[in-house]
PDB file of C-alpha atoms in Angstrom:
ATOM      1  CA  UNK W1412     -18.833  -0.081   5.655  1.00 76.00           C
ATOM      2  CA  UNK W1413     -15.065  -1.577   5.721  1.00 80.00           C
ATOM      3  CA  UNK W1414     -14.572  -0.263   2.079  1.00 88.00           C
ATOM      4  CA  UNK W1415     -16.134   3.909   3.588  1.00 90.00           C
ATOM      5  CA  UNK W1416     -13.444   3.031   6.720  1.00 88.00           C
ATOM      6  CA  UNK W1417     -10.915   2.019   4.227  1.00 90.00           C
ATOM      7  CA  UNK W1418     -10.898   4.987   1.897  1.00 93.00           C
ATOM      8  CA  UNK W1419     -11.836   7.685   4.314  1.00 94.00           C
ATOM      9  CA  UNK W1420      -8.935   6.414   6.084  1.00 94.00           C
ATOM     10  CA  UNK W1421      -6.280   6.570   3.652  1.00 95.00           C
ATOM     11  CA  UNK W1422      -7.907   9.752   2.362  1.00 96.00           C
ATOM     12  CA  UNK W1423      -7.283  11.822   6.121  1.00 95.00           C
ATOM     13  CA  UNK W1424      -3.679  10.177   6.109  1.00 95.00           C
ATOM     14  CA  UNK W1425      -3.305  11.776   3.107  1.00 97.00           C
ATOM     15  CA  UNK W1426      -4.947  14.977   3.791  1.00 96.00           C
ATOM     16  CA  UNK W1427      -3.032  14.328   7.280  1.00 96.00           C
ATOM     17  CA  UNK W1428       0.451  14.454   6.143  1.00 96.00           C
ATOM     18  CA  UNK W1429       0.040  17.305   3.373  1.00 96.00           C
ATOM     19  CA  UNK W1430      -1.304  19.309   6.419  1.00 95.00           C
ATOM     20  CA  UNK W1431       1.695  18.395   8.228  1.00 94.00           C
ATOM     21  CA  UNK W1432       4.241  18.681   5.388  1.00 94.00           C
ATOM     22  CA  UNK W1433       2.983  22.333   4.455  1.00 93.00           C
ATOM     23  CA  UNK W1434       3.384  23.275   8.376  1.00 90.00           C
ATOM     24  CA  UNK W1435       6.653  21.996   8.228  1.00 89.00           C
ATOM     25  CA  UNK W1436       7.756  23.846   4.830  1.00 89.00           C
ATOM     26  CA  UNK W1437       6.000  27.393   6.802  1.00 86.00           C
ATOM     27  CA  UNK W1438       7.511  27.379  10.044  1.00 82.00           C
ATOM     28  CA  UNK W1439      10.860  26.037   8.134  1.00 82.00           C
ATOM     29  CA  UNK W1440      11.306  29.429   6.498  1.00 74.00           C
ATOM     30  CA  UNK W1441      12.830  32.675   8.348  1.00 75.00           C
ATOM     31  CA  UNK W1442      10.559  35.076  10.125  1.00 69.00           C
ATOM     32  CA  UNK W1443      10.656  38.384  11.166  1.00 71.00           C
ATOM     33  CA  UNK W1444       9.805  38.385  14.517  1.00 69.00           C
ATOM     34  CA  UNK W1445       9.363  34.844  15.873  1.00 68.00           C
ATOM     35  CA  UNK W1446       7.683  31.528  15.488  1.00 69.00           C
ATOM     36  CA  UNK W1447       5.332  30.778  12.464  1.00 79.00           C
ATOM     37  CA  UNK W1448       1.664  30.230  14.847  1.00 84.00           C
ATOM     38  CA  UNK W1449      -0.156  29.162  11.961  1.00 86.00           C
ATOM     39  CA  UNK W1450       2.375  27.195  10.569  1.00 87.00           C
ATOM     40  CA  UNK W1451       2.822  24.825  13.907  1.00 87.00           C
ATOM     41  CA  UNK W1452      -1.199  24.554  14.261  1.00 92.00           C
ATOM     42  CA  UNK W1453      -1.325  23.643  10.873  1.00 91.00           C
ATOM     43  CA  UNK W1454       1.474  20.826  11.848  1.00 91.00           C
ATOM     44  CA  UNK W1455      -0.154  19.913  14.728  1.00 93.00           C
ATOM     45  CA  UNK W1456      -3.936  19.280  12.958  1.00 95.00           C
ATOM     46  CA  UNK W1457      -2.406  17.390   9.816  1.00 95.00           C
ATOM     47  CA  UNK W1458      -0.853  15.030  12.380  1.00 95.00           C
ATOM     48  CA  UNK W1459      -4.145  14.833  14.204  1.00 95.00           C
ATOM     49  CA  UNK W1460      -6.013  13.958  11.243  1.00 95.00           C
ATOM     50  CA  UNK W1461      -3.385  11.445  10.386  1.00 95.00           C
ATOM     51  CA  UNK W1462      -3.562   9.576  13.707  1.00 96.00           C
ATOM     52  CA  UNK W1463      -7.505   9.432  13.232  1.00 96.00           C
ATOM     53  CA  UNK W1464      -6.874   8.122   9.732  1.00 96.00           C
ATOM     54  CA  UNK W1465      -4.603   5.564  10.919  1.00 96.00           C
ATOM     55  CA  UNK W1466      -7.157   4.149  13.381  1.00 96.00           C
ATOM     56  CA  UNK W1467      -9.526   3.997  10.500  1.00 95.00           C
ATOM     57  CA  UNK W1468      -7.675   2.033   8.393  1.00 95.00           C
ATOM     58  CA  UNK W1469      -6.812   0.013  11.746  1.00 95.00           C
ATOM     59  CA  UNK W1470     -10.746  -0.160  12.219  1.00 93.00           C
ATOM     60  CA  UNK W1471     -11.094  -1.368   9.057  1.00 93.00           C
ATOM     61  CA  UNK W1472      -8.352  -4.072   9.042  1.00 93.00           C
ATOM     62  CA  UNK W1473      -9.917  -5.399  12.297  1.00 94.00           C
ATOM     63  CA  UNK W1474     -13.277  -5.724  10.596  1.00 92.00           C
ATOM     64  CA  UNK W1475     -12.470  -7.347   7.704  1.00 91.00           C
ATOM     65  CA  UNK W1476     -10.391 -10.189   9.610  1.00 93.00           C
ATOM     66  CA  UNK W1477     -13.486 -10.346  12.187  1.00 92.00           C
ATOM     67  CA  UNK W1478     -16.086 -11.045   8.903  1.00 90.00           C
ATOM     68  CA  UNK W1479     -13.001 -13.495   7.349  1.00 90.00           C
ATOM     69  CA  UNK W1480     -13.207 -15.794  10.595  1.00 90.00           C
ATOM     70  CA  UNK W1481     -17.247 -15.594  11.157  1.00 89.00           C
ATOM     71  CA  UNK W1482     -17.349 -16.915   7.751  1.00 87.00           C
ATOM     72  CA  UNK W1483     -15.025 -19.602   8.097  1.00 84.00           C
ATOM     73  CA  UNK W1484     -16.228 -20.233  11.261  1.00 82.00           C
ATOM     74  CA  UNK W1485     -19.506 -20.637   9.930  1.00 83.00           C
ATOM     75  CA  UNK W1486     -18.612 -22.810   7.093  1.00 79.00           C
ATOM     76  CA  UNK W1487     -17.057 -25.651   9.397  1.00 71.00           C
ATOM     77  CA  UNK W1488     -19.860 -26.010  10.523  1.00 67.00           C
TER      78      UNK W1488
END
């Protein structure tokens, strides 16, 4: 389970900020009539997807330490 939170994490962090990059590089080039829509809700949903990323790799951080202490915990015993 830590090594799926691990991986998927870093995998929507990268996913994340290739969505967010391209949305950047869209709305970054000259339009006819206005602001690039697609481009900002493409922005908007690789940052999302980074943020949930981030948390996984957070979530998988905290259970790792969590499993490190029960065991030493368990072997002072």
């Amino acid at each position: 389970m830590r090594k799926f939170l691990l991986t998927s994490g870093i995998a929507l962090i990268v996913v994340g900020g290739a969505m967010f990059a391209m949305g950047l590089y869209d709305n970054s080039k000259p339009t006819g009539g206005g602001a690039n829509i697609g481009a900002g809700i493409l922005a908007v949903l690789g940052e999302s997807l980074g943020i949930i990323g981030v948390c996984a790799v957070v979530a998988s951080g905290i259970t790792t330490l969590v499993v490190c202490l029960r065991k030493r915990a368990s072997a002072h015993r």
